[in-house]
Amino acid sequence: MRTTAVTKGINWLIALLSMAVALLLAFRTDAGALWIFAAMVFSLFHAALALRKGRLSAGASGSRAAFRDALPPTALTELVLLGEDGGGLASWNIYGKNGIVIGRDVGENHVTVNLEGSVYASMIDIEHAVLNYSGDSWYIEDISEKNGVSIQKQDGKKYKLAYGKPCKLEKGDIICIALARLRIS
């Protein structure tokens, strides 16, 4: 990610500047050993941070790609909040979870997929829908009392869920929580 690359670059810059300060202090006769030691430790700390950030970001993306390749093509691993243009605004990893609550986290509850910041938050119940994993499949159930849940399947057909009746999800389905759209992939 860009933020990680920028942070890594800043840490390298701080490390190099700290090393330069340590060298300048070392060649000054009246500089104390404590100041030289402090500058060296500061330099090494930021060099370690830069190395660590590079290793974590490269390792995370590499292992994530290998992980995705090892899954069956029908495995559902992610929910993506879609914008008006169909692009992703936010995403949530669902792999390895048994149940997911979709709604708005207002402090007194805990939802896995928090749509509080979405454009349509006022139409989304605090606990609007639940996804359950059972028998190698994900199912969605409408638990809202007002604005409902519907599913748009790959063939373009849209189905409104009956309250309390689970519906099996497939890769590429679009879940409509009120007017917010989540693609499952």
PDB file of C-alpha atoms in Angstrom:
ATOM      1  CA  MET A   1       0.000   0.000   0.000  1.00  0.00           C
ATOM      2  CA  ARG A   2       1.086   3.581  -0.564  1.00  0.00           C
ATOM      3  CA  THR A   3       0.880   4.509   3.138  1.00  0.00           C
ATOM      4  CA  THR A   4       3.246   1.675   4.069  1.00  0.00           C
ATOM      5  CA  ALA A   5       5.736   2.729   1.370  1.00  0.00           C
ATOM      6  CA  VAL A   6       5.653   6.354   2.550  1.00  0.00           C
ATOM      7  CA  THR A   7       6.105   5.314   6.186  1.00  0.00           C
ATOM      8  CA  LYS A   8       8.977   3.034   5.198  1.00  0.00           C
ATOM      9  CA  GLY A   9      10.655   5.888   3.290  1.00  0.00           C
ATOM     10  CA  ILE A  10      10.234   8.284   6.203  1.00  0.00           C
ATOM     11  CA  ASN A  11      11.749   5.743   8.600  1.00  0.00           C
ATOM     12  CA  TRP A  12      14.757   5.265   6.280  1.00  0.00           C
ATOM     13  CA  LEU A  13      15.212   9.048   6.040  1.00  0.00           C
ATOM     14  CA  ILE A  14      15.080   9.436   9.834  1.00  0.00           C
ATOM     15  CA  ALA A  15      17.533   6.541  10.213  1.00  0.00           C
ATOM     16  CA  LEU A  16      20.016   8.123   7.781  1.00  0.00           C
ATOM     17  CA  LEU A  17      19.721  11.576   9.356  1.00  0.00           C
ATOM     18  CA  SER A  18      20.192  10.077  12.825  1.00  0.00           C
ATOM     19  CA  MET A  19      23.269   8.221  11.637  1.00  0.00           C
ATOM     20  CA  ALA A  20      24.672  11.471  10.208  1.00  0.00           C
ATOM     21  CA  VAL A  21      24.056  13.239  13.535  1.00  0.00           C
ATOM     22  CA  ALA A  22      25.754  10.378  15.394  1.00  0.00           C
ATOM     23  CA  LEU A  23      28.798  10.612  13.105  1.00  0.00           C
ATOM     24  CA  LEU A  24      28.998  14.389  13.517  1.00  0.00           C
ATOM     25  CA  LEU A  25      28.776  13.993  17.298  1.00  0.00           C
ATOM     26  CA  ALA A  26      31.465  11.307  17.222  1.00  0.00           C
ATOM     27  CA  PHE A  27      33.925  13.642  15.477  1.00  0.00           C
ATOM     28  CA  ARG A  28      33.259  16.523  17.824  1.00  0.00           C
ATOM     29  CA  THR A  29      35.639  16.331  20.742  1.00  0.00           C
ATOM     30  CA  ASP A  30      33.283  17.920  23.290  1.00  0.00           C
ATOM     31  CA  ALA A  31      30.252  15.698  22.461  1.00  0.00           C
ATOM     32  CA  GLY A  32      29.390  13.253  25.190  1.00  0.00           C
ATOM     33  CA  ALA A  33      29.260   9.510  24.613  1.00  0.00           C
ATOM     34  CA  LEU A  34      25.665   9.462  25.788  1.00  0.00           C
ATOM     35  CA  TRP A  35      24.571  11.741  22.918  1.00  0.00           C
ATOM     36  CA  ILE A  36      26.424   9.610  20.375  1.00  0.00           C
ATOM     37  CA  PHE A  37      24.867   6.446  21.812  1.00  0.00           C
ATOM     38  CA  ALA A  38      21.363   8.030  21.782  1.00  0.00           C
ATOM     39  CA  ALA A  39      21.702   9.089  18.132  1.00  0.00           C
ATOM     40  CA  MET A  40      22.914   5.603  17.131  1.00  0.00           C
ATOM     41  CA  VAL A  41      20.046   3.870  18.979  1.00  0.00           C
ATOM     42  CA  PHE A  42      17.532   6.251  17.386  1.00  0.00           C
ATOM     43  CA  SER A  43      19.039   5.532  13.962  1.00  0.00           C
ATOM     44  CA  LEU A  44      18.968   1.764  14.439  1.00  0.00           C
ATOM     45  CA  PHE A  45      15.401   1.897  15.742  1.00  0.00           C
ATOM     46  CA  HIS A  46      14.126   3.680  12.618  1.00  0.00           C
ATOM     47  CA  ALA A  47      16.162   1.434  10.313  1.00  0.00           C
ATOM     48  CA  ALA A  48      14.553  -1.578  12.012  1.00  0.00           C
ATOM     49  CA  LEU A  49      11.096  -0.011  11.583  1.00  0.00           C
ATOM     50  CA  ALA A  50      11.744   0.568   7.875  1.00  0.00           C
ATOM     51  CA  LEU A  51      12.948  -3.014   7.400  1.00  0.00           C
ATOM     52  CA  ARG A  52      10.018  -4.413   9.390  1.00  0.00           C
ATOM     53  CA  LYS A  53       7.415  -2.426   7.409  1.00  0.00           C
ATOM     54  CA  GLY A  54       8.898  -3.606   4.115  1.00  0.00           C
ATOM     55  CA  ARG A  55       8.957  -7.238   5.237  1.00  0.00           C
ATOM     56  CA  LEU A  56       5.402  -7.140   6.613  1.00  0.00           C
ATOM     57  CA  SER A  57       3.852  -5.492   3.590  1.00  0.00           C
ATOM     58  CA  ALA A  58       5.621  -7.746   1.087  1.00  0.00           C
ATOM     59  CA  GLY A  59       4.941 -10.845   3.160  1.00  0.00           C
ATOM     60  CA  ALA A  60       1.314  -9.997   3.722  1.00  0.00           C
ATOM     61  CA  SER A  61       0.535  -9.455   0.048  1.00  0.00           C
ATOM     62  CA  GLY A  62       2.577 -12.481  -1.031  1.00  0.00           C
ATOM     63  CA  SER A  63       0.954 -14.797   1.492  1.00  0.00           C
ATOM     64  CA  ARG A  64      -2.493 -13.360   0.729  1.00  0.00           C
ATOM     65  CA  ALA A  65      -2.064 -14.170  -2.983  1.00  0.00           C
ATOM     66  CA  ALA A  66      -0.822 -17.693  -2.198  1.00  0.00           C
ATOM     67  CA  PHE A  67      -3.724 -18.129   0.215  1.00  0.00           C
ATOM     68  CA  ARG A  68      -6.290 -17.093  -2.426  1.00  0.00           C
ATOM     69  CA  ASP A  69      -4.753 -19.441  -4.987  1.00  0.00           C
ATOM     70  CA  ALA A  70      -5.081 -22.402  -2.577  1.00  0.00           C
ATOM     71  CA  LEU A  71      -8.843 -21.875  -2.047  1.00  0.00           C
ATOM     72  CA  PRO A  72     -11.474 -23.476  -4.273  1.00  0.00           C
ATOM     73  CA  PRO A  73     -12.793 -20.996  -6.881  1.00  0.00           C
ATOM     74  CA  THR A  74     -16.236 -20.954  -5.242  1.00  0.00           C
ATOM     75  CA  ALA A  75     -14.933 -20.088  -1.749  1.00  0.00           C
ATOM     76  CA  LEU A  76     -16.364 -16.855  -0.353  1.00  0.00           C
ATOM     77  CA  THR A  77     -13.722 -14.799   1.451  1.00  0.00           C
ATOM     78  CA  GLU A  78     -14.672 -11.122   1.323  1.00  0.00           C
ATOM     79  CA  LEU A  79     -17.518  -8.614   1.494  1.00  0.00           C
ATOM     80  CA  VAL A  80     -16.998  -5.371  -0.454  1.00  0.00           C
ATOM     81  CA  LEU A  81     -19.075  -2.223   0.084  1.00  0.00           C
ATOM     82  CA  LEU A  82     -19.824  -0.852  -3.395  1.00  0.00           C
ATOM     83  CA  GLY A  83     -20.039   2.819  -4.322  1.00  0.00           C
ATOM     84  CA  GLU A  84     -22.419   4.340  -6.827  1.00  0.00           C
ATOM     85  CA  ASP A  85     -19.917   3.611  -9.627  1.00  0.00           C
ATOM     86  CA  GLY A  86     -19.609  -0.057  -8.614  1.00  0.00           C
ATOM     87  CA  GLY A  87     -16.101   0.404  -7.176  1.00  0.00           C
ATOM     88  CA  GLY A  88     -15.165  -0.851  -3.738  1.00  0.00           C
ATOM     89  CA  LEU A  89     -15.312   1.620  -0.841  1.00  0.00           C
ATOM     90  CA  ALA A  90     -14.479  -0.783   2.004  1.00  0.00           C
ATOM     91  CA  SER A  91     -14.001  -4.506   2.471  1.00  0.00           C
ATOM     92  CA  TRP A  92     -14.236  -7.117   5.212  1.00  0.00           C
ATOM     93  CA  ASN A  93     -12.516 -10.499   5.317  1.00  0.00           C
ATOM     94  CA  ILE A  94     -15.028 -13.261   6.068  1.00  0.00           C
ATOM     95  CA  TYR A  95     -12.813 -16.307   5.619  1.00  0.00           C
ATOM     96  CA  GLY A  96     -12.636 -18.503   8.720  1.00  0.00           C
ATOM     97  CA  LYS A  97     -15.599 -16.834  10.407  1.00  0.00           C
ATOM     98  CA  ASN A  98     -18.831 -18.607  11.372  1.00  0.00           C
ATOM     99  CA  GLY A  99     -21.159 -15.662  11.728  1.00  0.00           C
ATOM    100  CA  ILE A 100     -21.190 -12.018  10.709  1.00  0.00           C
ATOM    101  CA  VAL A 101     -23.553  -9.278  11.830  1.00  0.00           C
ATOM    102  CA  ILE A 102     -24.152  -6.417   9.379  1.00  0.00           C
ATOM    103  CA  GLY A 103     -25.472  -3.125  10.702  1.00  0.00           C
ATOM    104  CA  ARG A 104     -24.377   0.061  12.443  1.00  0.00           C
ATOM    105  CA  ASP A 105     -22.057  -0.016  15.444  1.00  0.00           C
ATOM    106  CA  VAL A 106     -23.381   2.649  17.792  1.00  0.00           C
ATOM    107  CA  GLY A 107     -21.306   1.682  20.823  1.00  0.00           C
ATOM    108  CA  GLU A 108     -23.792  -0.487  22.660  1.00  0.00           C
ATOM    109  CA  ASN A 109     -23.611  -3.298  20.128  1.00  0.00           C
ATOM    110  CA  HIS A 110     -20.884  -4.947  18.090  1.00  0.00           C
ATOM    111  CA  VAL A 111     -21.264  -5.587  14.383  1.00  0.00           C
ATOM    112  CA  THR A 112     -18.702  -7.238  12.116  1.00  0.00           C
ATOM    113  CA  VAL A 113     -19.629  -5.163   9.065  1.00  0.00           C
ATOM    114  CA  ASN A 114     -20.189  -1.600  10.272  1.00  0.00           C
ATOM    115  CA  LEU A 115     -22.099   0.517   7.756  1.00  0.00           C
ATOM    116  CA  GLU A 116     -22.381   3.526  10.104  1.00  0.00           C
ATOM    117  CA  GLY A 117     -20.241   5.649   7.779  1.00  0.00           C
ATOM    118  CA  SER A 118     -22.032   4.694   4.577  1.00  0.00           C
ATOM    119  CA  VAL A 119     -24.198   7.110   2.601  1.00  0.00           C
ATOM    120  CA  TYR A 120     -27.345   5.163   3.511  1.00  0.00           C
ATOM    121  CA  ALA A 121     -26.565   4.687   7.225  1.00  0.00           C
ATOM    122  CA  SER A 122     -29.853   6.302   8.290  1.00  0.00           C
ATOM    123  CA  MET A 123     -31.754   3.491   6.548  1.00  0.00           C
ATOM    124  CA  ILE A 124     -29.705   0.686   8.124  1.00  0.00           C
ATOM    125  CA  ASP A 125     -30.800  -0.893  11.391  1.00  0.00           C
ATOM    126  CA  ILE A 126     -28.324  -1.324  14.232  1.00  0.00           C
ATOM    127  CA  GLU A 127     -28.437  -5.071  13.533  1.00  0.00           C
ATOM    128  CA  HIS A 128     -29.802  -5.398  10.017  1.00  0.00           C
ATOM    129  CA  ALA A 129     -28.688  -8.796   8.695  1.00  0.00           C
ATOM    130  CA  VAL A 130     -26.662 -11.806   9.731  1.00  0.00           C
ATOM    131  CA  LEU A 131     -24.462 -14.107   7.663  1.00  0.00           C
ATOM    132  CA  ASN A 132     -23.976 -17.663   8.912  1.00  0.00           C
ATOM    133  CA  TYR A 133     -21.556 -20.272   7.636  1.00  0.00           C
ATOM    134  CA  SER A 134     -22.984 -23.787   7.632  1.00  0.00           C
ATOM    135  CA  GLY A 135     -22.260 -26.920   5.602  1.00  0.00           C
ATOM    136  CA  ASP A 136     -19.554 -25.264   3.454  1.00  0.00           C
ATOM    137  CA  SER A 137     -21.906 -22.438   2.420  1.00  0.00           C
ATOM    138  CA  TRP A 138     -22.728 -18.902   3.543  1.00  0.00           C
ATOM    139  CA  TYR A 139     -26.343 -17.906   4.198  1.00  0.00           C
ATOM    140  CA  ILE A 140     -27.812 -14.467   4.803  1.00  0.00           C
ATOM    141  CA  GLU A 141     -30.825 -13.747   6.958  1.00  0.00           C
ATOM    142  CA  ASP A 142     -32.793 -10.498   7.262  1.00  0.00           C
ATOM    143  CA  ILE A 143     -33.187  -9.512  10.917  1.00  0.00           C
ATOM    144  CA  SER A 144     -34.241  -5.883  10.333  1.00  0.00           C
ATOM    145  CA  GLU A 145     -37.681  -4.629  11.091  1.00  0.00           C
ATOM    146  CA  LYS A 146     -37.816  -1.724   8.647  1.00  0.00           C
ATOM    147  CA  ASN A 147     -35.834  -1.599   5.424  1.00  0.00           C
ATOM    148  CA  GLY A 148     -35.181  -5.217   4.550  1.00  0.00           C
ATOM    149  CA  VAL A 149     -32.527  -7.128   2.652  1.00  0.00           C
ATOM    150  CA  SER A 150     -32.448  -8.226  -0.956  1.00  0.00           C
ATOM    151  CA  ILE A 151     -30.011 -10.237  -3.061  1.00  0.00           C
ATOM    152  CA  GLN A 152     -29.080  -9.601  -6.682  1.00  0.00           C
ATOM    153  CA  LYS A 153     -27.865 -12.843  -8.244  1.00  0.00           C
ATOM    154  CA  GLN A 154     -25.377 -13.191 -11.120  1.00  0.00           C
ATOM    155  CA  ASP A 155     -28.220 -13.498 -13.639  1.00  0.00           C
ATOM    156  CA  GLY A 156     -29.332  -9.959 -12.683  1.00  0.00           C
ATOM    157  CA  LYS A 157     -32.494 -11.038 -10.870  1.00  0.00           C
ATOM    158  CA  LYS A 158     -33.145  -9.418  -7.503  1.00  0.00           C
ATOM    159  CA  TYR A 159     -34.852 -11.240  -4.631  1.00  0.00           C
ATOM    160  CA  LYS A 160     -36.270  -9.703  -1.468  1.00  0.00           C
ATOM    161  CA  LEU A 161     -35.590 -11.858   1.582  1.00  0.00           C
ATOM    162  CA  ALA A 162     -38.443 -12.821   3.857  1.00  0.00           C
ATOM    163  CA  TYR A 163     -37.813 -11.849   7.479  1.00  0.00           C
ATOM    164  CA  GLY A 164     -36.081 -14.719   9.304  1.00  0.00           C
ATOM    165  CA  LYS A 165     -35.702 -16.915   6.180  1.00  0.00           C
ATOM    166  CA  PRO A 166     -32.047 -17.626   5.230  1.00  0.00           C
ATOM    167  CA  CYS A 167     -30.857 -17.414   1.624  1.00  0.00           C
ATOM    168  CA  LYS A 168     -27.752 -19.193   0.282  1.00  0.00           C
ATOM    169  CA  LEU A 169     -25.054 -16.869  -1.057  1.00  0.00           C
ATOM    170  CA  GLU A 170     -22.855 -17.471  -4.080  1.00  0.00           C
ATOM    171  CA  LYS A 171     -19.720 -15.727  -5.327  1.00  0.00           C
ATOM    172  CA  GLY A 172     -20.601 -12.432  -7.024  1.00  0.00           C
ATOM    173  CA  ASP A 173     -23.980 -11.969  -5.325  1.00  0.00           C
ATOM    174  CA  ILE A 174     -24.829  -8.370  -4.405  1.00  0.00           C
ATOM    175  CA  ILE A 175     -26.390  -8.000  -0.968  1.00  0.00           C
ATOM    176  CA  CYS A 176     -28.582  -4.916  -0.632  1.00  0.00           C
ATOM    177  CA  ILE A 177     -28.850  -3.720   2.966  1.00  0.00           C
ATOM    178  CA  ALA A 178     -31.488  -0.991   2.638  1.00  0.00           C
ATOM    179  CA  LEU A 179     -29.813   0.896  -0.278  1.00  0.00           C
ATOM    180  CA  ALA A 180     -26.194  -0.001   0.581  1.00  0.00           C
ATOM    181  CA  ARG A 181     -24.732  -2.696  -1.692  1.00  0.00           C
ATOM    182  CA  LEU A 182     -22.216  -5.354  -0.638  1.00  0.00           C
ATOM    183  CA  ARG A 183     -20.651  -7.771  -3.122  1.00  0.00           C
ATOM    184  CA  ILE A 184     -19.609 -11.151  -1.805  1.00  0.00           C
ATOM    185  CA  SER A 185     -16.530 -12.675  -3.415  1.00  0.00           C
TER     186      SER A 185
END
